[in-house]
Short mmCIF file of C-alpha atoms in Angstrom, two decimals:
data_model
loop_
_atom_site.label_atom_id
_atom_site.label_comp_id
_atom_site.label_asym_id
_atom_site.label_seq_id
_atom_site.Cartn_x
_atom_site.Cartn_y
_atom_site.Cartn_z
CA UNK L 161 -95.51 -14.92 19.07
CA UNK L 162 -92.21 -13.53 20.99
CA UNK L 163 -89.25 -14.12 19.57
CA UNK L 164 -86.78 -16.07 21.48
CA UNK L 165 -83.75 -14.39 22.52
CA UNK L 166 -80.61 -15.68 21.89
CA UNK L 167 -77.58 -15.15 23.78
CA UNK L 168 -74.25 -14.85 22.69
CA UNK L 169 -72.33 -18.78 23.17
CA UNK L 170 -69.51 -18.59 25.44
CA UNK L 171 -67.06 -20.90 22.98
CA UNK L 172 -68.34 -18.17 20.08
CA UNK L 173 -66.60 -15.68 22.58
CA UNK L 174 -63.56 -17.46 22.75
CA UNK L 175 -62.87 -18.13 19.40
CA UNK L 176 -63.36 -14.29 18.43
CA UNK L 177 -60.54 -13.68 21.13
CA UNK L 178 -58.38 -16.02 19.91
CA UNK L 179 -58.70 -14.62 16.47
CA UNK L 180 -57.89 -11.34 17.90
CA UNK L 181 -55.26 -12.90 19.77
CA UNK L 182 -53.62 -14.56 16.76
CA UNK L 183 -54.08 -11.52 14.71
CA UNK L 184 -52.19 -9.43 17.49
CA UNK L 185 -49.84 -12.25 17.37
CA UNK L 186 -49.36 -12.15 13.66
CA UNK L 187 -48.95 -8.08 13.65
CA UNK L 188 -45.97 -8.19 16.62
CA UNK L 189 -44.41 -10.59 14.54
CA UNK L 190 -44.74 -8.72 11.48
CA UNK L 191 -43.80 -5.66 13.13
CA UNK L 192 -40.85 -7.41 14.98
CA UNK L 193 -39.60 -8.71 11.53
CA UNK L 194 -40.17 -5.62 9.52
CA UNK L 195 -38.03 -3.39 12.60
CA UNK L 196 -35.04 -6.36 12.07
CA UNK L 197 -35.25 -5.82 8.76
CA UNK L 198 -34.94 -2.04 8.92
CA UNK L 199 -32.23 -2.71 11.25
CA UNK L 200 -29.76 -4.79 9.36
CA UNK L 201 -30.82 -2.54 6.51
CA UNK L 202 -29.69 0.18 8.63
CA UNK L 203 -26.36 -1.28 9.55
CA UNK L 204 -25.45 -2.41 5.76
CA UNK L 205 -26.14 1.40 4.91
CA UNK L 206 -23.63 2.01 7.57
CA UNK L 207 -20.96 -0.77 6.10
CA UNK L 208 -21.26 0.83 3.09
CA UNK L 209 -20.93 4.12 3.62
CA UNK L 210 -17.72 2.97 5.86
CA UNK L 211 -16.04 1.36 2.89
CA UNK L 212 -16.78 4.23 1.17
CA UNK L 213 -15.07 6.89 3.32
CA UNK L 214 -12.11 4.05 3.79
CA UNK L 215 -11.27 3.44 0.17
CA UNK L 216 -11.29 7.39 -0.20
CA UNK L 217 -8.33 7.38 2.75
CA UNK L 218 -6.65 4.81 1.26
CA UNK L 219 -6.51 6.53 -2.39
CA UNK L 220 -5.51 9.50 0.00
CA UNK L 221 -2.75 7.81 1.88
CA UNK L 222 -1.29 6.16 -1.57
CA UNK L 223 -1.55 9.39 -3.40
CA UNK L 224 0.66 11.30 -0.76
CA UNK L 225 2.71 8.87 -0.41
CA UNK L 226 4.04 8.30 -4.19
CA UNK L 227 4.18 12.46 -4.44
CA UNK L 228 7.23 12.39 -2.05
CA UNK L 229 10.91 12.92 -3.03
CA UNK L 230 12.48 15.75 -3.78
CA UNK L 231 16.06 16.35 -5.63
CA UNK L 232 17.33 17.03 -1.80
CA UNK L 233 16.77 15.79 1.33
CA UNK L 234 15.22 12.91 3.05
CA UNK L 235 11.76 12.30 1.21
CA UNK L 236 11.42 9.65 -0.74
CA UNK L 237 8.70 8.13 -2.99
CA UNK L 238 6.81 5.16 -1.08
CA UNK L 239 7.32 6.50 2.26
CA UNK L 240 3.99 6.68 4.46
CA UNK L 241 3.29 9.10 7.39
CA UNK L 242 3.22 8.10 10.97
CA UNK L 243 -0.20 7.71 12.41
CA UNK L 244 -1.93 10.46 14.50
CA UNK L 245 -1.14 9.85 18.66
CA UNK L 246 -3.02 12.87 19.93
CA UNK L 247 -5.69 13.66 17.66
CA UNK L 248 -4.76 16.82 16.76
CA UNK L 249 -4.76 15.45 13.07
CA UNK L 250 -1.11 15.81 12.31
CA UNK L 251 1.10 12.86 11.79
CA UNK L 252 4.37 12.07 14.89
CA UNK L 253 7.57 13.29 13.95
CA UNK L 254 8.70 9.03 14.50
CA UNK L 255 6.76 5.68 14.88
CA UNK L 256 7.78 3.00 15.70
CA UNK L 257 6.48 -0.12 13.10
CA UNK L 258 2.64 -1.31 13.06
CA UNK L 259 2.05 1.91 15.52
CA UNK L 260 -1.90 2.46 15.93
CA UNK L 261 -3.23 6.13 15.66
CA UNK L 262 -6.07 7.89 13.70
CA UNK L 263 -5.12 9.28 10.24
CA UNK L 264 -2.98 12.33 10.01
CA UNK L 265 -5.77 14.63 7.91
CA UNK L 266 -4.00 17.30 8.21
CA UNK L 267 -1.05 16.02 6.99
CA UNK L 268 -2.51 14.82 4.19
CA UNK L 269 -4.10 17.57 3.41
CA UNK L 270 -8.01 16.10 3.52
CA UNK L 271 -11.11 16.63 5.52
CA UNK L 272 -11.37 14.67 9.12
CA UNK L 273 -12.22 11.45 7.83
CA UNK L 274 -15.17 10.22 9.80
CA UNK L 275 -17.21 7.10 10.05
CA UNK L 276 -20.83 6.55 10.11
CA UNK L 277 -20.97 6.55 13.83
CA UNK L 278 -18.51 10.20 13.29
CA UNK L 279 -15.73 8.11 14.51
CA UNK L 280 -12.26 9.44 12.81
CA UNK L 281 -10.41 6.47 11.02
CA UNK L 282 -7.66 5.03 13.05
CA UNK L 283 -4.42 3.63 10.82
CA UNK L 284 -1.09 1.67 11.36
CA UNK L 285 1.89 1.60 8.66
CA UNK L 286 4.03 -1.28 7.97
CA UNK L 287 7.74 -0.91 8.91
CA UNK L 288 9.53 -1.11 6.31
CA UNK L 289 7.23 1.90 4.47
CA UNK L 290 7.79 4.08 7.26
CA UNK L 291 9.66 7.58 6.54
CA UNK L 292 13.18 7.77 6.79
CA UNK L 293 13.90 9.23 10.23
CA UNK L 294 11.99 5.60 11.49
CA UNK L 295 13.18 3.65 8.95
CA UNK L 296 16.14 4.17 7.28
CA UNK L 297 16.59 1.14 5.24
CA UNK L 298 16.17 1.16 1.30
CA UNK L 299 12.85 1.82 0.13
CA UNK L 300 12.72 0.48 -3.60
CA UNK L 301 10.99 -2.36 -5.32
CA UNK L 302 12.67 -4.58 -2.74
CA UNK L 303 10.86 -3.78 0.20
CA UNK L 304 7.82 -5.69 1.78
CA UNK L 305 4.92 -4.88 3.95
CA UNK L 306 4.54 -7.57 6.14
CA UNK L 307 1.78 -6.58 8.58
CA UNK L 308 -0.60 -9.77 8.63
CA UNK L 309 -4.53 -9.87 8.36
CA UNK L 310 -6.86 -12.84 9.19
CA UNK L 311 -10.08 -13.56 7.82
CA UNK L 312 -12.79 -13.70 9.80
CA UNK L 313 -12.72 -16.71 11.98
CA UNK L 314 -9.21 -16.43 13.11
CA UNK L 315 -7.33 -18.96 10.78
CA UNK L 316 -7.20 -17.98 7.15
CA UNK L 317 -4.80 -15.73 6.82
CA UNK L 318 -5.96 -13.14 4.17
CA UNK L 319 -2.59 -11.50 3.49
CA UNK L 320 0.79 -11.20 5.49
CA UNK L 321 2.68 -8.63 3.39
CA UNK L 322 -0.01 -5.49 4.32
CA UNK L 323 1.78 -1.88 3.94
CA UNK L 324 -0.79 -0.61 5.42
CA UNK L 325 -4.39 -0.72 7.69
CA UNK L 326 -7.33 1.67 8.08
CA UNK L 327 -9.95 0.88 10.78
CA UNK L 328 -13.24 1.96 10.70
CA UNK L 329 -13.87 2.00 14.43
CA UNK L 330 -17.84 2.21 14.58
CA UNK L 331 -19.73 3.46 18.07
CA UNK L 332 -17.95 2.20 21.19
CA UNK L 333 -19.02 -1.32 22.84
CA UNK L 334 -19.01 -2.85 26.23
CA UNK L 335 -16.62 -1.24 28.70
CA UNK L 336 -15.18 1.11 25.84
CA UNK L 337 -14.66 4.72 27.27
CA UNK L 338 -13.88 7.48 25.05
CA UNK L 339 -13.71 10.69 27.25
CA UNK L 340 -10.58 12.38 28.00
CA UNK L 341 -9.62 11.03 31.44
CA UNK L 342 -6.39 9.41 31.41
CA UNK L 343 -5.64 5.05 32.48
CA UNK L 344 -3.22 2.99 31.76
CA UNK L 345 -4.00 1.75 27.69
CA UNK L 346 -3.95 -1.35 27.32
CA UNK L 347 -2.56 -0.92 23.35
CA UNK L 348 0.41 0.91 25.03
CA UNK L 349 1.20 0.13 28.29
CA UNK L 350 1.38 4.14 29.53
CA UNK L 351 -1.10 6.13 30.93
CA UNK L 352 -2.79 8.13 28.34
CA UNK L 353 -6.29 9.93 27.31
CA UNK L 354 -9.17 7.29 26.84
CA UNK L 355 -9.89 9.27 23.92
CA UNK L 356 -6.50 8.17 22.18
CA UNK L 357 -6.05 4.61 23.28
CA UNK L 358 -6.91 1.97 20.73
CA UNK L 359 -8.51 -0.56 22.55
CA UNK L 360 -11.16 2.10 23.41
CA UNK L 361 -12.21 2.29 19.49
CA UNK L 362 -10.80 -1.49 18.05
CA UNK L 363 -11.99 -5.14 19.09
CA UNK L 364 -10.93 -8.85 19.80
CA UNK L 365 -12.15 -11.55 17.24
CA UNK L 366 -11.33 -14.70 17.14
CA UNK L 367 -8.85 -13.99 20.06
CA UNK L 368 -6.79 -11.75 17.75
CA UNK L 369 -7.23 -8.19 19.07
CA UNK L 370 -7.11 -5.38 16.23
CA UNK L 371 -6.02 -2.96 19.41
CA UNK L 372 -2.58 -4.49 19.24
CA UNK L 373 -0.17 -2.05 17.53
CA UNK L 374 1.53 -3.73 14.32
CA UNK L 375 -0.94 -6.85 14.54
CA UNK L 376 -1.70 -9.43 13.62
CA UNK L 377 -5.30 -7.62 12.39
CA UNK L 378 -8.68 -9.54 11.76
CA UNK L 379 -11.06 -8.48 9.55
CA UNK L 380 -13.69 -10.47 12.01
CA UNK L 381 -18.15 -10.57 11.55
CA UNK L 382 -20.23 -7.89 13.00
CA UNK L 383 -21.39 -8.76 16.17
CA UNK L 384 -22.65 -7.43 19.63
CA UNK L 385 -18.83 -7.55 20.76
CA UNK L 386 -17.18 -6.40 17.31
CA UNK L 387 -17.15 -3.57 15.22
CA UNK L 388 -14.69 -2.94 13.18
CA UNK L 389 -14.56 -2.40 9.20
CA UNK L 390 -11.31 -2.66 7.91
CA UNK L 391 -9.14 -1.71 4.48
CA UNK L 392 -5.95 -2.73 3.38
CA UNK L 393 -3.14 -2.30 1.12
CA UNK L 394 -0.66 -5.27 0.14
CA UNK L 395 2.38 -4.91 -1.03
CA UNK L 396 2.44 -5.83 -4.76
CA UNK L 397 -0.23 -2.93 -5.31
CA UNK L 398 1.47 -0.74 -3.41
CA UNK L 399 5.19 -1.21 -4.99
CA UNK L 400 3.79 -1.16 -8.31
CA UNK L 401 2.49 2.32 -7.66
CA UNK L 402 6.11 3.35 -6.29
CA UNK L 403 8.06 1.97 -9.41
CA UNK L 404 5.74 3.88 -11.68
CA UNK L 405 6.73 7.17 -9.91
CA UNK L 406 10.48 5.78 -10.09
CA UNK L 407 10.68 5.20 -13.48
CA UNK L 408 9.02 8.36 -14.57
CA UNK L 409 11.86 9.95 -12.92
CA UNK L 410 14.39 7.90 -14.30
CA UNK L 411 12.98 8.36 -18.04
CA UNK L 412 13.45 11.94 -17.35
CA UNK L 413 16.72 12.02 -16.18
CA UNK L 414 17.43 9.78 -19.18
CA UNK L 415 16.06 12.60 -21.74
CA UNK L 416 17.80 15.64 -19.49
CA UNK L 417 20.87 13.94 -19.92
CA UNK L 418 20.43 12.94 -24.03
CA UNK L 419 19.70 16.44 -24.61
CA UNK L 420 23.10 18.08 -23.01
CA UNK L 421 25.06 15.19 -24.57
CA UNK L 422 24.15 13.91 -27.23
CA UNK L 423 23.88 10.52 -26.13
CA UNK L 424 23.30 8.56 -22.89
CA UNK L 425 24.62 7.07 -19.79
CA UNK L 426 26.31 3.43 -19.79
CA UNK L 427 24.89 1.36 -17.45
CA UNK L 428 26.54 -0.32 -14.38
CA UNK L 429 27.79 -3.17 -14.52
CA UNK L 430 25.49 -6.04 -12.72
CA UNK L 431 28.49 -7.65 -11.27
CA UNK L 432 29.57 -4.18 -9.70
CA UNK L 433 30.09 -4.88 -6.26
CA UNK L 434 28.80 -1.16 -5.81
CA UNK L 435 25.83 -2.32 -7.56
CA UNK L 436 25.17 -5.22 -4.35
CA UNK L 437 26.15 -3.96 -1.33
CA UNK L 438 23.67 -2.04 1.09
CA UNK L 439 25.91 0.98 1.62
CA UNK L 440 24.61 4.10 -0.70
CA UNK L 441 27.88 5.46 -0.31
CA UNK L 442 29.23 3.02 -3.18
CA UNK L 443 28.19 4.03 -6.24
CA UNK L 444 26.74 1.79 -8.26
CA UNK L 445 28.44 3.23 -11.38
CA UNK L 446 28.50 2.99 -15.41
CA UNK L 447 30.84 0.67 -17.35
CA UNK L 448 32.14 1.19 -21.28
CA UNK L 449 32.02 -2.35 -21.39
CA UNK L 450 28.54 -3.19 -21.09
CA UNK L 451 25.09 -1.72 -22.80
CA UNK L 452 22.89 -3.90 -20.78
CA UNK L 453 23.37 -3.70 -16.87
CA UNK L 454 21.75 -1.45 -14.23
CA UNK L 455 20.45 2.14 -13.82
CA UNK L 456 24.22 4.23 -12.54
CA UNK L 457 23.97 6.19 -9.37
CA UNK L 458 27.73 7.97 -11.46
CA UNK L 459 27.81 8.03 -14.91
CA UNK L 460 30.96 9.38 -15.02
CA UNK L 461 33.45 7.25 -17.45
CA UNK L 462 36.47 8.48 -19.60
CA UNK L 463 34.18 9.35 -22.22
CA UNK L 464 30.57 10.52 -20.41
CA UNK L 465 30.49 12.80 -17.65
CA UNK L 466 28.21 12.58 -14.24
CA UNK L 467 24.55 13.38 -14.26
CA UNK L 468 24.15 17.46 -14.25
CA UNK L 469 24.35 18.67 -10.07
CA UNK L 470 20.93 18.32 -8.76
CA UNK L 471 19.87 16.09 -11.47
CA UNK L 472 19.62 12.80 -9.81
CA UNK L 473 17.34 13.20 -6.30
CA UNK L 474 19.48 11.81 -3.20
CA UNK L 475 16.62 9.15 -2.97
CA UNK L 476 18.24 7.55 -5.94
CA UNK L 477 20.99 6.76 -4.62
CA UNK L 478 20.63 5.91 -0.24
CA UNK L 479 17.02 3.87 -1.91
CA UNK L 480 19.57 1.73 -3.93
CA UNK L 481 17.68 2.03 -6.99
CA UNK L 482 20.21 1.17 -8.86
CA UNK L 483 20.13 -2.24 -7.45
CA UNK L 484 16.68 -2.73 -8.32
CA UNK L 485 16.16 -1.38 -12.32
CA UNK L 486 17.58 -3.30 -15.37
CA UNK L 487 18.99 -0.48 -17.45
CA UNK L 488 19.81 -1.88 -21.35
CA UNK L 489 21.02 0.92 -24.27
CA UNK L 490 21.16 0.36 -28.08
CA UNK L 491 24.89 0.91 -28.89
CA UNK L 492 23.26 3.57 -31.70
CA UNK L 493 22.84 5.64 -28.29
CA UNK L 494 26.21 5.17 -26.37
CA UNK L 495 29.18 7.66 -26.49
CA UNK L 496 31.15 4.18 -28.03
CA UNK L 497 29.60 1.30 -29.30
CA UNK L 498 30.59 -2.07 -26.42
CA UNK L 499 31.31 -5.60 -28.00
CA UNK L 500 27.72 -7.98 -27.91
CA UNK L 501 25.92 -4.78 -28.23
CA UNK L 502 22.57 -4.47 -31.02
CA UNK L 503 21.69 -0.74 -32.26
CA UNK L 504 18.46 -0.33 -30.77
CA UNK L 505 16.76 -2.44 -27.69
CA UNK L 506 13.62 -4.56 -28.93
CA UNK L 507 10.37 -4.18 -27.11
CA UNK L 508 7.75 -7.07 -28.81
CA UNK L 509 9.40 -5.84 -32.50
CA UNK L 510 9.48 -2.27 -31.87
CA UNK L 511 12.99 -0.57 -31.82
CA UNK L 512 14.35 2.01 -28.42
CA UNK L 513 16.73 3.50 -27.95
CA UNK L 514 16.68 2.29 -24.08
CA UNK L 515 14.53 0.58 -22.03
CA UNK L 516 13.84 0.24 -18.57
CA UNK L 517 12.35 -2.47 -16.55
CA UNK L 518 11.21 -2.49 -13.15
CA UNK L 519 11.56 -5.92 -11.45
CA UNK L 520 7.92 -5.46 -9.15
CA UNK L 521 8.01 -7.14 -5.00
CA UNK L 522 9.99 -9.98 -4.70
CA UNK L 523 8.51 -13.17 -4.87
CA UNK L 524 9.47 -16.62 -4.23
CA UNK L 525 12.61 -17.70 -3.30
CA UNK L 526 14.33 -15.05 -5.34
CA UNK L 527 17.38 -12.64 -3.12
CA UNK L 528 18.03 -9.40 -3.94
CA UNK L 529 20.46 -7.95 -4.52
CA UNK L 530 21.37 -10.61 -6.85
CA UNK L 531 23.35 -11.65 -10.63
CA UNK L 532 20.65 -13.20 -11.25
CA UNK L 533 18.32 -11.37 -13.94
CA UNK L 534 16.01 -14.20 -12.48
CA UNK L 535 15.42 -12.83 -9.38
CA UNK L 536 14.20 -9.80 -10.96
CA UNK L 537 12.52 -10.07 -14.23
CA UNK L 538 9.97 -13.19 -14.28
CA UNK L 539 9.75 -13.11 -18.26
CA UNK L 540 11.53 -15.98 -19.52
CA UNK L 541 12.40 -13.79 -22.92
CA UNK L 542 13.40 -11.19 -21.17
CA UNK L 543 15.97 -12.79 -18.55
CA UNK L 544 18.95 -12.92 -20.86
CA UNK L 545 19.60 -9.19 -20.49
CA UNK L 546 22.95 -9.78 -18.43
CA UNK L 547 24.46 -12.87 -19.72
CA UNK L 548 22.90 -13.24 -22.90
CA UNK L 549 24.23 -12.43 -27.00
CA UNK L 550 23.30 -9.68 -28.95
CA UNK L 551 20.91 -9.44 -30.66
CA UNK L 552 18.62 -11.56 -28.51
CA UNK L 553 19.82 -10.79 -25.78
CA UNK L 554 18.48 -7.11 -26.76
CA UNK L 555 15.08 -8.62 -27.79
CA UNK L 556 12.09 -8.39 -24.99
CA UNK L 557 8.70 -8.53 -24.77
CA UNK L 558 6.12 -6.72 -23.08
CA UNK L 559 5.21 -8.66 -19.82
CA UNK L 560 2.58 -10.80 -19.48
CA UNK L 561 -0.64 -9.88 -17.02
CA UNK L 562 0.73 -12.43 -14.33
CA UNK L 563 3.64 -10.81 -14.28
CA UNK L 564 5.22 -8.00 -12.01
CA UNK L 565 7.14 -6.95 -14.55
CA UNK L 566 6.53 -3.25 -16.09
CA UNK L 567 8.96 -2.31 -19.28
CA UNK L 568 9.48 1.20 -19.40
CA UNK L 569 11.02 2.24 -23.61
CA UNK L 570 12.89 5.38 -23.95
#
């Protein structure tokens, strides 16, 4: 008997391809997911690395910043360098405030500080923390940044008193350019390199364009059209940093000046009109009369003599510090002992012979310079310093965590 032969059904073809089909289907997909994946894994590594390399920069930047000052001249503690224009990695001898450039390496002394794309960071100070040949207003615990940053989406504002921005720039986008020819920038108006115009390297978000020299920034999303990664510094951070230096300095003048006398200085009086101008050509200068007051630019009275010649740095006195530091002495400590005077200053039950207390940013409605202990110290125990009786009037307390406050015993 012959077997009948059986031939293949045409639907049983077609559902084998379709199987096929699907399964080809199913492995694009797959393969399509897996390579998104890889990619937004890919460009988090790259974020990260970014933040990374910025938060370096900024500990950088800070760093060299709060090393300047000397007992001469026109450094000064807080001051920041002017951004890099032409990329040879030095900073401009002047900038004007909110000026875009790439980080001066060289100038601070680090490696070129690249991005993941090998992008060097770009960087813009805040005015008021520029040096002293672009800025020469008082830089003490009274100054402000005041660049602004948005969040992403345009209308939160993350922070408006920013000392100072570093970009990330990332690989260029769109109709970015990044060669050498020179056009008109559209950052800075003049005709310049591609290569060092902003708006070849930094974005628009939100409508707020991070090529704009002194802002307002965004820190916008990642997208086909932006880029950037940024990193900031505010102002409370940043001053806090500076006052530390200060007071060091001031501590050791203190203990220079103990040891050739025998004592210390008297402070200044906080009425002392010398004490509240703006001019640093008034000394803001120590009183017999008091033991709690301000830290003297002279300490020259009948009985004390001036701090030793090159004792005091010349930032003390054209920064106004003065101004800015509460300044109290036990009369156990003063060449002659002042009427509503204790023997030692308090600090939380533990007897100084001095104490120093830096006032942190101003906040609130507070003006400086002011008569006002309230405008500077935010402790209610420790506001009394100026108008107050001994002994509590010599009685503080450590500041609390929410406060700017930072007591400084001698």
């Amino acid at each position: 008997m012959r077997a009948l032969s059986r031939k293949p059904s045409p639907v049983r073809h077609r559902g084998a391809a379709l199987l096929i089909l699907l399964a080809l289907i199913g492995l694009g997909a797959i393969a399509m997911l897996v390579g998104r994946l890889n990619s937004s894994d890919f460009a988090n590594q790259h974020a990260r690395a970014n933040q990374t390399t910025l938060a370096e920069v900024q500990d950088a930047i800070v760093a060299w910043s709060m090393q300047r000052g000397r007992d001469t001249g026109p450094e000064r503690p807080g001051e920041l360098p002017c951004p890099d224009t032409n990329n040879d990695g030095f900073e401009e001898g002047s900038c004007t405030a909110g000026r875009l450039g790439r980080v001066p390496w060289r100038t601070l002394g680090i490696p070129e500080p690249r991005d993941s794309s090998g992008e060097t960071l770009w960087y813009a100070p805040a005015g008021a923390m520029r040096k002293r040949n672009s800025n020469a207003s008082p830089l003490n615990s009274n100054s402000r940044g005041n660049i602004v940053v948005y969040a992403a989406g345009g209308v939160s504002i993350l922070r408006n008193d920013v000392v100072f921005v570093l970009f990330a720039p990332g690989p260029p986008l769109a109709a970015q350019r990044r060669e050498a020819s020179t056009v008109t920038c559209a950052t800075t108006g003049t005709t310049i390199a591609r290569s060092n115009c902003a708006a070849n390297y930094l974005e628009v978000a939100d409508s707020i364009d991070n090529a704009t020299n002194n802002g307002p920034f965004i820190a916008g999303m990642r997208s086909d059209t932006f880029n950037d990664q940024l990193r900031f510094v505010t102002t409370d951070s940043f001053i806090g940093r500076m006052e530390h230096r200060v007071a060091l300095e001031a501590k050791a003048l203190l203990k220079k000046y103990d040891s050739a006398n025998g004592y210390l200085p008297f402070p200044a009086n906080y009425v002392d009109p010398g004490c509240r101008d703006a001019s640093y050509l008034t000394n803001c200068s120590s009183d017999m009369s008091v033991c709690r007051g301000r830290f003297p630019d002279s300490a020259t009275t009948v009985l004390t003599p001036d701090w030793a010649v090159l004792e005091r740095p010349d930032w003390f006195s054209y920064n106004l510090w003065g101004d800015s530091i509460y300044y109290a002495v036990g009369s156990a400590k003063l060449a002659s002992a002042p009427a509503n005077c204790s023997a030692k200053q308090s600090v939380s039950g533990t007897q100084h012979d001095a104490v120093l207390a830096m006032a942190g940013p101003l906040s609130g409605t507070g003006v400086r310079p002011s008569i006002n202990l309230s405008d500077y110290l935010e402790d209610a125990e420790n506001r009394d310093g100026w108008t107050g009786s001994a002994p509590d009037a010599d009685r503080l307390v450590n500041p609390t965590s929410a406060s700017n406050d930072r007591l400084y015993p001698y």
